[in-house]
Amino acid sequence: MEKIDILRLMRDNIRSLDPYSTARDEYQGELGILLDANESPYGEGLNRYPSTALRSELLGRLEAIKGIPSGALFLGNGSDECIDLCYRVFCRPGMDNAVMISPSYGMYKVCADVNDIEARQVLLGEDFSIQTDDLLAASDSNSRLLFICSPNNPTANSFPESQIRTLLENFPGMVVLDEAYADFSARGSLKKLLAEYPNLIILQTLSKAWGMAGLRLGIALADPQVVTIFNRVRYPYNIGTDTLRLALDLLPAADLKAKVAEILKERGRMREALSKLPCLSEILPSDANFFLVRTASPRKLYDFLLARGIIVRDRSKSPLCGPALRITVGTPEENDRLIKAITEYDSVQSTIC
Ligand code: PMP
């Protein structure tokens, strides 16, 4: 396929958008007396809109951590904002469509619905493998986005690089690869593909391995032309001052490698313990920080755990998942409590039988 023209894929009104220019964007140099943004002059710093310098500092720090050239990283209010921006930038409401794997993260479809874009959900195989032919067969000249999540939520498996390449080379629009869980994956990130494919957008987040879900910081790695347009379309101050400051403070101490190692160790220990429990018929392989487990009556087990203060996610209504619960790997103590509670459930079940 000839090289895709990503500017042509953007909506005309977005490509030609005259963006809002903030008071602070228009000013350069030392901050003096600020009478430009109708803020209150009273307060402890939060009376002021977030500074462009603080945002740039965090961007620079993240670009360095990710090994991404300047201008190729977008900072969103969670990667949920990045997903929504993909629709707003590339898809014409009522006309275009987005292709996505199923089951997968629910926001791809919700954002499609909000933006009046047809969501074409294409089933994975029974073994949760990606069906490249089916995904390409579901696309047409109005397909602007293809969402792939790897490792996938809720199935916890990753997809091979060769298949992602096939999709990047043959899909007629932008391919959005959501790597929210890539820090837990043996395969790691596919960000090296950005240099080869301008139609690739990689989503990452500080909400998972980085342990900052409460901050709401998501990342899109993409061609600088896409990043520029995302910055024009986003709300002027999408990341607040406190969030920027906290992220800058927390990043150096986050100790990502040690935390990930601990979670992976627990993942192995949980797999072993859970596989011995008779009520769990299957513990599906995981390349992420959660498991999908199959059990005869997921709702019953869910309620049993809930009554003991343990909350898991019932995924039995998701396509292909079967009677399944999704369980996140917690701290060793939390995991012990879960294993103990399911053991109790098993003994209650055998008494009933
Ligand atoms: N992508 C996937 C695959 C997710 O599972 C989630 C949240 N569970 C998100 C994105 C949302 O991430 P954020 O907190 O950065 O909005």
Tab-separated table of C-alpha atoms and ligand atoms in Angstrom:
chain	number	residue	atom	x	y	z
A	1	MET	CA	0.000	0.000	0.000
A	2	GLU	CA	1.271	3.496	-0.778
A	3	LYS	CA	2.199	5.697	2.197
A	4	ILE	CA	-0.872	7.017	3.931
A	5	ASP	CA	-1.451	10.779	3.974
A	6	ILE	CA	-2.447	11.353	7.592
A	7	LEU	CA	-3.394	14.997	7.063
A	8	ARG	CA	-5.928	13.892	4.459
A	9	LEU	CA	-7.469	11.511	6.994
A	10	MET	CA	-8.290	14.369	9.357
A	11	ARG	CA	-11.683	16.046	9.174
A	12	ASP	CA	-11.512	19.172	6.973
A	13	ASN	CA	-12.893	21.441	9.721
A	14	ILE	CA	-10.249	20.152	12.155
A	15	ARG	CA	-7.362	20.502	9.722
A	16	SER	CA	-8.334	24.130	9.133
A	17	LEU	CA	-9.263	24.863	12.777
A	18	ASP	CA	-8.296	28.236	14.145
A	19	PRO	CA	-7.603	27.107	17.721
A	20	TYR	CA	-8.299	28.994	20.924
A	21	SER	CA	-5.252	30.854	22.057
A	22	THR	CA	-4.908	31.221	25.823
A	23	ALA	CA	-3.779	34.437	27.476
A	24	ARG	CA	-0.633	32.664	28.668
A	25	ASP	CA	0.226	31.284	25.224
A	26	GLU	CA	0.416	34.820	23.885
A	27	TYR	CA	2.939	35.896	26.502
A	28	GLN	CA	6.608	34.964	26.555
A	29	GLY	CA	9.357	35.755	29.010
A	30	GLU	CA	9.392	36.306	32.766
A	31	LEU	CA	5.990	36.279	34.453
A	32	GLY	CA	5.225	39.797	35.627
A	33	ILE	CA	1.956	41.271	36.856
A	34	LEU	CA	-0.738	39.027	35.462
A	35	LEU	CA	-3.764	41.053	34.404
A	36	ASP	CA	-4.405	39.069	31.229
A	37	ALA	CA	-6.664	36.120	32.147
A	38	ASN	CA	-9.397	37.507	34.413
A	39	GLU	CA	-8.170	35.358	37.299
A	40	SER	CA	-8.462	36.336	40.922
A	41	PRO	CA	-5.273	37.994	42.187
A	42	TYR	CA	-5.756	36.215	45.536
A	43	GLY	CA	-4.767	32.620	46.252
A	44	GLU	CA	-1.916	30.186	46.747
A	45	GLY	CA	-1.024	29.727	43.096
A	46	LEU	CA	-4.170	27.822	42.185
A	47	ASN	CA	-5.832	31.180	41.436
A	48	ARG	CA	-3.773	31.073	38.229
A	49	TYR	CA	-4.451	28.940	35.159
A	50	PRO	CA	-1.894	26.120	34.670
A	51	SER	CA	1.377	27.465	33.295
A	52	THR	CA	2.611	26.476	29.860
A	53	ALA	CA	6.128	26.098	31.334
A	54	LEU	CA	4.966	23.475	33.845
A	55	ARG	CA	3.170	21.531	31.122
A	56	SER	CA	6.311	21.679	28.910
A	57	GLU	CA	8.459	20.468	31.809
A	58	LEU	CA	6.281	17.378	32.295
A	59	LEU	CA	6.147	16.762	28.541
A	60	GLY	CA	9.964	16.933	28.365
A	61	ARG	CA	10.308	14.547	31.298
A	62	LEU	CA	7.929	12.026	29.738
A	63	GLU	CA	9.546	12.288	26.301
A	64	ALA	CA	12.900	11.491	27.933
A	65	ILE	CA	11.469	8.532	29.905
A	66	LYS	CA	9.783	7.129	26.803
A	67	GLY	CA	12.704	7.897	24.466
A	68	ILE	CA	10.382	9.808	22.156
A	69	PRO	CA	11.502	12.807	20.029
A	70	SER	CA	10.213	16.202	21.078
A	71	GLY	CA	6.780	16.951	19.613
A	72	ALA	CA	5.698	13.315	19.289
A	73	LEU	CA	4.030	12.971	22.723
A	74	PHE	CA	0.572	14.273	23.637
A	75	LEU	CA	-0.575	14.603	27.227
A	76	GLY	CA	-4.250	13.941	27.869
A	77	ASN	CA	-6.638	13.883	30.797
A	78	GLY	CA	-6.293	10.106	30.995
A	79	SER	CA	-5.956	8.049	27.828
A	80	ASP	CA	-9.747	8.232	27.714
A	81	GLU	CA	-9.326	11.826	26.490
A	82	CYS	CA	-6.919	10.587	23.795
A	83	ILE	CA	-9.481	7.997	22.629
A	84	ASP	CA	-12.140	10.699	22.339
A	85	LEU	CA	-9.738	13.016	20.492
A	86	CYS	CA	-9.063	10.296	17.913
A	87	TYR	CA	-12.764	10.345	17.043
A	88	ARG	CA	-13.089	14.123	17.097
A	89	VAL	CA	-10.052	14.601	14.863
A	90	PHE	CA	-10.469	11.786	12.353
A	91	CYS	CA	-14.143	10.793	12.129
A	92	ARG	CA	-16.975	12.674	10.471
A	93	PRO	CA	-20.111	12.175	12.603
A	94	GLY	CA	-22.804	10.160	10.858
A	95	MET	CA	-20.462	9.220	8.002
A	96	ASP	CA	-17.304	7.459	9.131
A	97	ASN	CA	-16.761	4.237	11.034
A	98	ALA	CA	-14.243	2.799	13.467
A	99	VAL	CA	-13.213	-0.854	13.473
A	100	MET	CA	-12.286	-2.462	16.797
A	101	ILE	CA	-11.540	-5.845	18.286
A	102	SER	CA	-14.144	-7.443	20.544
A	103	PRO	CA	-14.115	-8.020	23.427
A	104	SER	CA	-11.961	-5.066	24.394
A	105	TYR	CA	-11.905	-1.867	26.427
A	106	GLY	CA	-15.432	-0.421	26.470
A	107	MET	CA	-14.534	3.222	25.846
A	108	TYR	CA	-13.686	2.633	22.169
A	109	LYS	CA	-17.370	1.917	21.506
A	110	VAL	CA	-18.758	4.463	23.995
A	111	CYS	CA	-16.708	7.273	22.404
A	112	ALA	CA	-17.848	6.108	18.952
A	113	ASP	CA	-21.485	6.314	20.125
A	114	VAL	CA	-20.967	9.755	21.710
A	115	ASN	CA	-19.429	11.051	18.476
A	116	ASP	CA	-22.098	9.441	16.249
A	117	ILE	CA	-19.591	7.128	14.593
A	118	GLU	CA	-20.457	3.575	13.614
A	119	ALA	CA	-18.473	1.091	15.746
A	120	ARG	CA	-17.656	-2.095	13.838
A	121	GLN	CA	-16.775	-4.701	16.439
A	122	VAL	CA	-14.854	-7.671	15.102
A	123	LEU	CA	-14.637	-10.781	17.280
A	124	LEU	CA	-11.294	-12.216	18.300
A	125	GLY	CA	-10.853	-15.943	17.746
A	126	GLU	CA	-12.081	-18.405	20.403
A	127	ASP	CA	-8.499	-18.426	21.724
A	128	PHE	CA	-8.556	-14.585	21.793
A	129	SER	CA	-6.232	-14.357	18.774
A	130	ILE	CA	-6.552	-11.304	16.536
A	131	GLN	CA	-8.315	-11.887	13.214
A	132	THR	CA	-6.466	-9.587	10.824
A	133	ASP	CA	-8.432	-10.716	7.760
A	134	ASP	CA	-11.767	-10.120	9.488
A	135	LEU	CA	-10.664	-6.679	10.708
A	136	LEU	CA	-9.573	-5.666	7.204
A	137	ALA	CA	-12.734	-7.152	5.668
A	138	ALA	CA	-14.825	-5.030	8.059
A	139	SER	CA	-13.127	-1.831	6.875
A	140	ASP	CA	-13.979	0.344	3.889
A	141	SER	CA	-13.074	3.775	2.544
A	142	ASN	CA	-14.922	5.435	5.465
A	143	SER	CA	-12.978	3.496	8.102
A	144	ARG	CA	-10.882	6.117	9.843
A	145	LEU	CA	-9.832	4.339	13.046
A	146	LEU	CA	-8.857	0.814	14.047
A	147	PHE	CA	-8.589	0.145	17.803
A	148	ILE	CA	-6.311	-2.645	19.013
A	149	CYS	CA	-5.551	-3.103	22.689
A	150	SER	CA	-2.417	-5.123	23.507
A	151	PRO	CA	-2.269	-6.609	26.091
A	152	ASN	CA	-6.004	-6.633	25.666
A	153	ASN	CA	-8.519	-5.773	28.353
A	154	PRO	CA	-10.293	-8.035	29.418
A	155	THR	CA	-8.625	-11.050	27.770
A	156	ALA	CA	-5.102	-10.201	29.105
A	157	ASN	CA	-3.239	-11.492	26.020
A	158	SER	CA	-0.925	-9.540	23.680
A	159	PHE	CA	-0.889	-9.700	19.919
A	160	PRO	CA	2.153	-10.473	17.735
A	161	GLU	CA	4.065	-7.608	16.133
A	162	SER	CA	3.728	-9.223	12.704
A	163	GLN	CA	-0.065	-8.978	12.855
A	164	ILE	CA	0.022	-5.362	14.033
A	165	ARG	CA	2.328	-4.618	11.075
A	166	THR	CA	-0.106	-6.306	8.672
A	167	LEU	CA	-2.879	-4.065	9.996
A	168	LEU	CA	-0.728	-0.923	9.811
A	169	GLU	CA	0.155	-1.731	6.216
A	170	ASN	CA	-3.346	-2.540	5.028
A	171	PHE	CA	-5.870	-0.576	7.103
A	172	PRO	CA	-6.992	2.571	5.236
A	173	GLY	CA	-7.023	4.843	8.324
A	174	MET	CA	-5.266	5.438	11.639
A	175	VAL	CA	-4.376	2.421	13.783
A	176	VAL	CA	-4.704	3.135	17.521
A	177	LEU	CA	-2.683	0.679	19.579
A	178	ASP	CA	-3.637	0.916	23.244
A	179	GLU	CA	-0.681	-0.155	25.380
A	180	ALA	CA	-2.196	0.670	28.776
A	181	TYR	CA	-0.858	-2.664	30.118
A	182	ALA	CA	2.366	-2.964	28.066
A	183	ASP	CA	4.572	-2.356	31.135
A	184	PHE	CA	3.413	-5.749	32.455
A	185	SER	CA	3.913	-7.546	29.164
A	186	ALA	CA	6.800	-9.795	28.194
A	187	ARG	CA	6.544	-8.273	24.699
A	188	GLY	CA	6.849	-4.651	25.897
A	189	SER	CA	5.878	-1.655	23.798
A	190	LEU	CA	5.787	-1.462	20.003
A	191	LYS	CA	6.680	2.248	20.014
A	192	LYS	CA	9.613	1.571	17.672
A	193	LEU	CA	6.985	1.157	14.916
A	194	LEU	CA	6.165	4.889	15.118
A	195	ALA	CA	9.258	5.622	13.008
A	196	GLU	CA	7.928	3.412	10.221
A	197	TYR	CA	4.175	4.055	10.274
A	198	PRO	CA	2.769	7.604	10.371
A	199	ASN	CA	-0.732	6.117	10.706
A	200	LEU	CA	0.103	4.643	14.136
A	201	ILE	CA	-1.089	6.213	17.394
A	202	ILE	CA	0.091	4.486	20.573
A	203	LEU	CA	-1.829	5.101	23.785
A	204	GLN	CA	-0.138	4.704	27.137
A	205	THR	CA	-1.167	5.836	30.586
A	206	LEU	CA	0.144	6.685	34.029
A	207	SER	CA	-2.931	4.938	35.505
A	208	LYS	CA	-1.643	1.362	35.551
A	209	ALA	CA	2.008	0.384	36.173
A	210	TRP	CA	2.926	3.964	37.160
A	211	GLY	CA	0.333	3.890	39.923
A	212	MET	CA	-1.205	7.325	39.273
A	213	ALA	CA	-4.784	6.563	38.186
A	214	GLY	CA	-6.100	9.313	40.446
A	215	LEU	CA	-4.102	11.968	38.600
A	216	ARG	CA	-5.730	11.329	35.215
A	217	LEU	CA	-2.753	11.435	32.884
A	218	GLY	CA	-2.765	9.618	29.573
A	219	ILE	CA	-0.290	9.704	26.735
A	220	ALA	CA	-0.573	9.464	22.967
A	221	LEU	CA	2.617	8.800	21.017
A	222	ALA	CA	2.167	9.718	17.375
A	223	ASP	CA	3.451	11.546	14.334
A	224	PRO	CA	4.082	15.225	15.332
A	225	GLN	CA	1.358	16.288	12.859
A	226	VAL	CA	-1.182	14.303	14.902
A	227	VAL	CA	0.174	15.637	18.204
A	228	THR	CA	-0.085	19.223	16.908
A	229	ILE	CA	-3.712	18.715	15.907
A	230	PHE	CA	-4.586	16.994	19.223
A	231	ASN	CA	-3.147	20.030	21.030
A	232	ARG	CA	-5.284	22.379	18.967
A	233	VAL	CA	-8.482	20.437	19.626
A	234	ARG	CA	-8.070	19.623	23.353
A	235	TYR	CA	-9.526	21.915	25.998
A	236	PRO	CA	-7.041	24.759	26.595
A	237	TYR	CA	-6.126	23.646	30.138
A	238	ASN	CA	-6.868	19.910	30.057
A	239	ILE	CA	-4.316	19.138	32.801
A	240	GLY	CA	-4.559	21.084	36.063
A	241	THR	CA	-1.665	22.704	37.929
A	242	ASP	CA	-1.802	20.272	40.870
A	243	THR	CA	-1.766	17.289	38.525
A	244	LEU	CA	1.248	18.630	36.614
A	245	ARG	CA	3.129	19.341	39.840
A	246	LEU	CA	2.277	16.015	41.448
A	247	ALA	CA	3.282	14.075	38.341
A	248	LEU	CA	6.634	15.902	38.234
A	249	ASP	CA	7.173	15.080	41.924
A	250	LEU	CA	6.038	11.454	41.676
A	251	LEU	CA	7.735	10.365	38.433
A	252	PRO	CA	11.322	10.213	39.743
A	253	ALA	CA	10.283	8.185	42.801
A	254	ALA	CA	7.752	5.949	41.045
A	255	ASP	CA	10.202	3.027	40.871
A	256	LEU	CA	8.335	1.474	37.990
A	257	LYS	CA	10.614	-1.545	37.513
A	258	ALA	CA	10.417	-2.635	41.162
A	259	LYS	CA	6.619	-2.239	41.277
A	260	VAL	CA	6.132	-4.133	38.033
A	261	ALA	CA	8.464	-6.907	39.232
A	262	GLU	CA	6.458	-7.227	42.456
A	263	ILE	CA	3.146	-7.377	40.565
A	264	LEU	CA	4.509	-9.994	38.144
A	265	LYS	CA	5.766	-12.093	41.058
A	266	GLU	CA	2.321	-11.927	42.633
A	267	ARG	CA	0.723	-12.735	39.289
A	268	GLY	CA	2.692	-15.996	39.221
A	269	ARG	CA	1.873	-16.818	42.825
A	270	MET	CA	-1.835	-16.087	42.296
A	271	ARG	CA	-1.966	-18.230	39.163
A	272	GLU	CA	-0.588	-21.152	41.080
A	273	ALA	CA	-2.923	-20.694	44.043
A	274	LEU	CA	-6.026	-20.013	41.958
A	275	SER	CA	-5.414	-23.013	39.701
A	276	LYS	CA	-5.751	-25.280	42.745
A	277	LEU	CA	-9.247	-24.016	43.600
A	278	PRO	CA	-11.932	-26.399	42.278
A	279	CYS	CA	-14.571	-23.697	41.610
A	280	LEU	CA	-12.282	-22.029	39.073
A	281	SER	CA	-12.394	-24.165	35.957
A	282	GLU	CA	-9.851	-22.073	34.050
A	283	ILE	CA	-7.266	-19.386	34.787
A	284	LEU	CA	-6.534	-17.796	31.438
A	285	PRO	CA	-2.925	-16.808	30.645
A	286	SER	CA	-2.094	-13.195	31.480
A	287	ASP	CA	0.378	-10.742	29.992
A	288	ALA	CA	-1.101	-7.925	32.102
A	289	ASN	CA	-1.834	-7.139	35.773
A	290	PHE	CA	-5.138	-9.015	35.817
A	291	PHE	CA	-6.575	-12.444	35.130
A	292	LEU	CA	-9.701	-13.709	33.506
A	293	VAL	CA	-10.930	-16.740	35.464
A	294	ARG	CA	-13.787	-19.013	34.493
A	295	THR	CA	-16.215	-20.343	37.060
A	296	ALA	CA	-19.624	-22.061	36.776
A	297	SER	CA	-21.615	-19.247	38.430
A	298	PRO	CA	-19.678	-15.983	38.168
A	299	ARG	CA	-22.437	-13.884	39.770
A	300	LYS	CA	-22.592	-16.176	42.773
A	301	LEU	CA	-18.843	-15.984	43.325
A	302	TYR	CA	-18.899	-12.236	42.671
A	303	ASP	CA	-21.561	-11.714	45.365
A	304	PHE	CA	-19.740	-14.031	47.774
A	305	LEU	CA	-16.550	-11.982	47.395
A	306	LEU	CA	-18.443	-8.701	47.599
A	307	ALA	CA	-19.958	-9.765	50.921
A	308	ARG	CA	-16.376	-10.198	52.152
A	309	GLY	CA	-15.330	-6.754	50.942
A	310	ILE	CA	-13.521	-7.951	47.807
A	311	ILE	CA	-14.574	-6.394	44.532
A	312	VAL	CA	-13.769	-8.031	41.212
A	313	ARG	CA	-15.305	-7.476	37.780
A	314	ASP	CA	-17.950	-9.723	36.258
A	315	ARG	CA	-17.066	-10.085	32.559
A	316	SER	CA	-19.485	-12.903	31.774
A	317	LYS	CA	-21.516	-10.677	29.454
A	318	SER	CA	-18.465	-9.847	27.305
A	319	PRO	CA	-18.321	-11.747	24.011
A	320	LEU	CA	-16.172	-14.923	24.062
A	321	CYS	CA	-15.373	-14.588	27.766
A	322	GLY	CA	-17.820	-17.234	28.891
A	323	PRO	CA	-18.693	-17.372	32.584
A	324	ALA	CA	-15.774	-15.238	33.708
A	325	LEU	CA	-14.567	-12.836	36.355
A	326	ARG	CA	-11.712	-10.402	35.852
A	327	ILE	CA	-9.414	-10.145	38.848
A	328	THR	CA	-6.686	-7.518	39.281
A	329	VAL	CA	-3.395	-8.474	40.937
A	330	GLY	CA	-3.258	-6.598	44.267
A	331	THR	CA	-0.752	-6.466	47.115
A	332	PRO	CA	0.375	-9.828	48.594
A	333	GLU	CA	-2.007	-9.266	51.535
A	334	GLU	CA	-4.955	-8.450	49.272
A	335	ASN	CA	-4.224	-11.472	47.103
A	336	ASP	CA	-4.047	-13.707	50.176
A	337	ARG	CA	-7.476	-12.461	51.258
A	338	LEU	CA	-8.886	-13.193	47.806
A	339	ILE	CA	-7.437	-16.718	47.749
A	340	LYS	CA	-8.749	-17.367	51.275
A	341	ALA	CA	-12.221	-16.116	50.334
A	342	ILE	CA	-12.419	-18.292	47.199
A	343	THR	CA	-11.215	-21.271	49.250
A	344	GLU	CA	-14.090	-20.584	51.666
A	345	TYR	CA	-16.505	-20.370	48.721
A	346	ASP	CA	-15.261	-23.748	47.560
A	347	SER	CA	-15.873	-25.333	50.962
A	348	VAL	CA	-19.394	-23.830	51.136
A	349	GLN	CA	-20.106	-25.181	47.648
A	350	SER	CA	-18.951	-28.694	48.543
A	351	THR	CA	-21.149	-28.649	51.690
A	352	ILE	CA	-24.156	-27.678	49.542
A	353	CYS	CA	-23.357	-30.485	47.095
B	1	PMP	N1	-7.109	1.723	27.965
B	1	PMP	C1	-7.393	0.560	28.556
B	1	PMP	C2	-7.132	-0.694	27.802
B	1	PMP	C3	-7.925	0.512	29.847
B	1	PMP	O1	-8.196	-0.685	30.399
B	1	PMP	C4	-8.167	1.717	30.532
B	1	PMP	C5	-8.776	1.783	31.916
B	1	PMP	N2	-9.113	0.662	32.535
B	1	PMP	C6	-7.852	2.905	29.887
B	1	PMP	C7	-7.322	2.881	28.616
B	1	PMP	C8	-8.105	4.239	30.535
B	1	PMP	O2	-6.914	4.771	30.976
B	1	PMP	P1	-6.840	6.213	31.646
B	1	PMP	O3	-6.942	6.008	33.109
B	1	PMP	O4	-5.489	6.723	31.225
B	1	PMP	O5	-7.967	7.047	31.094
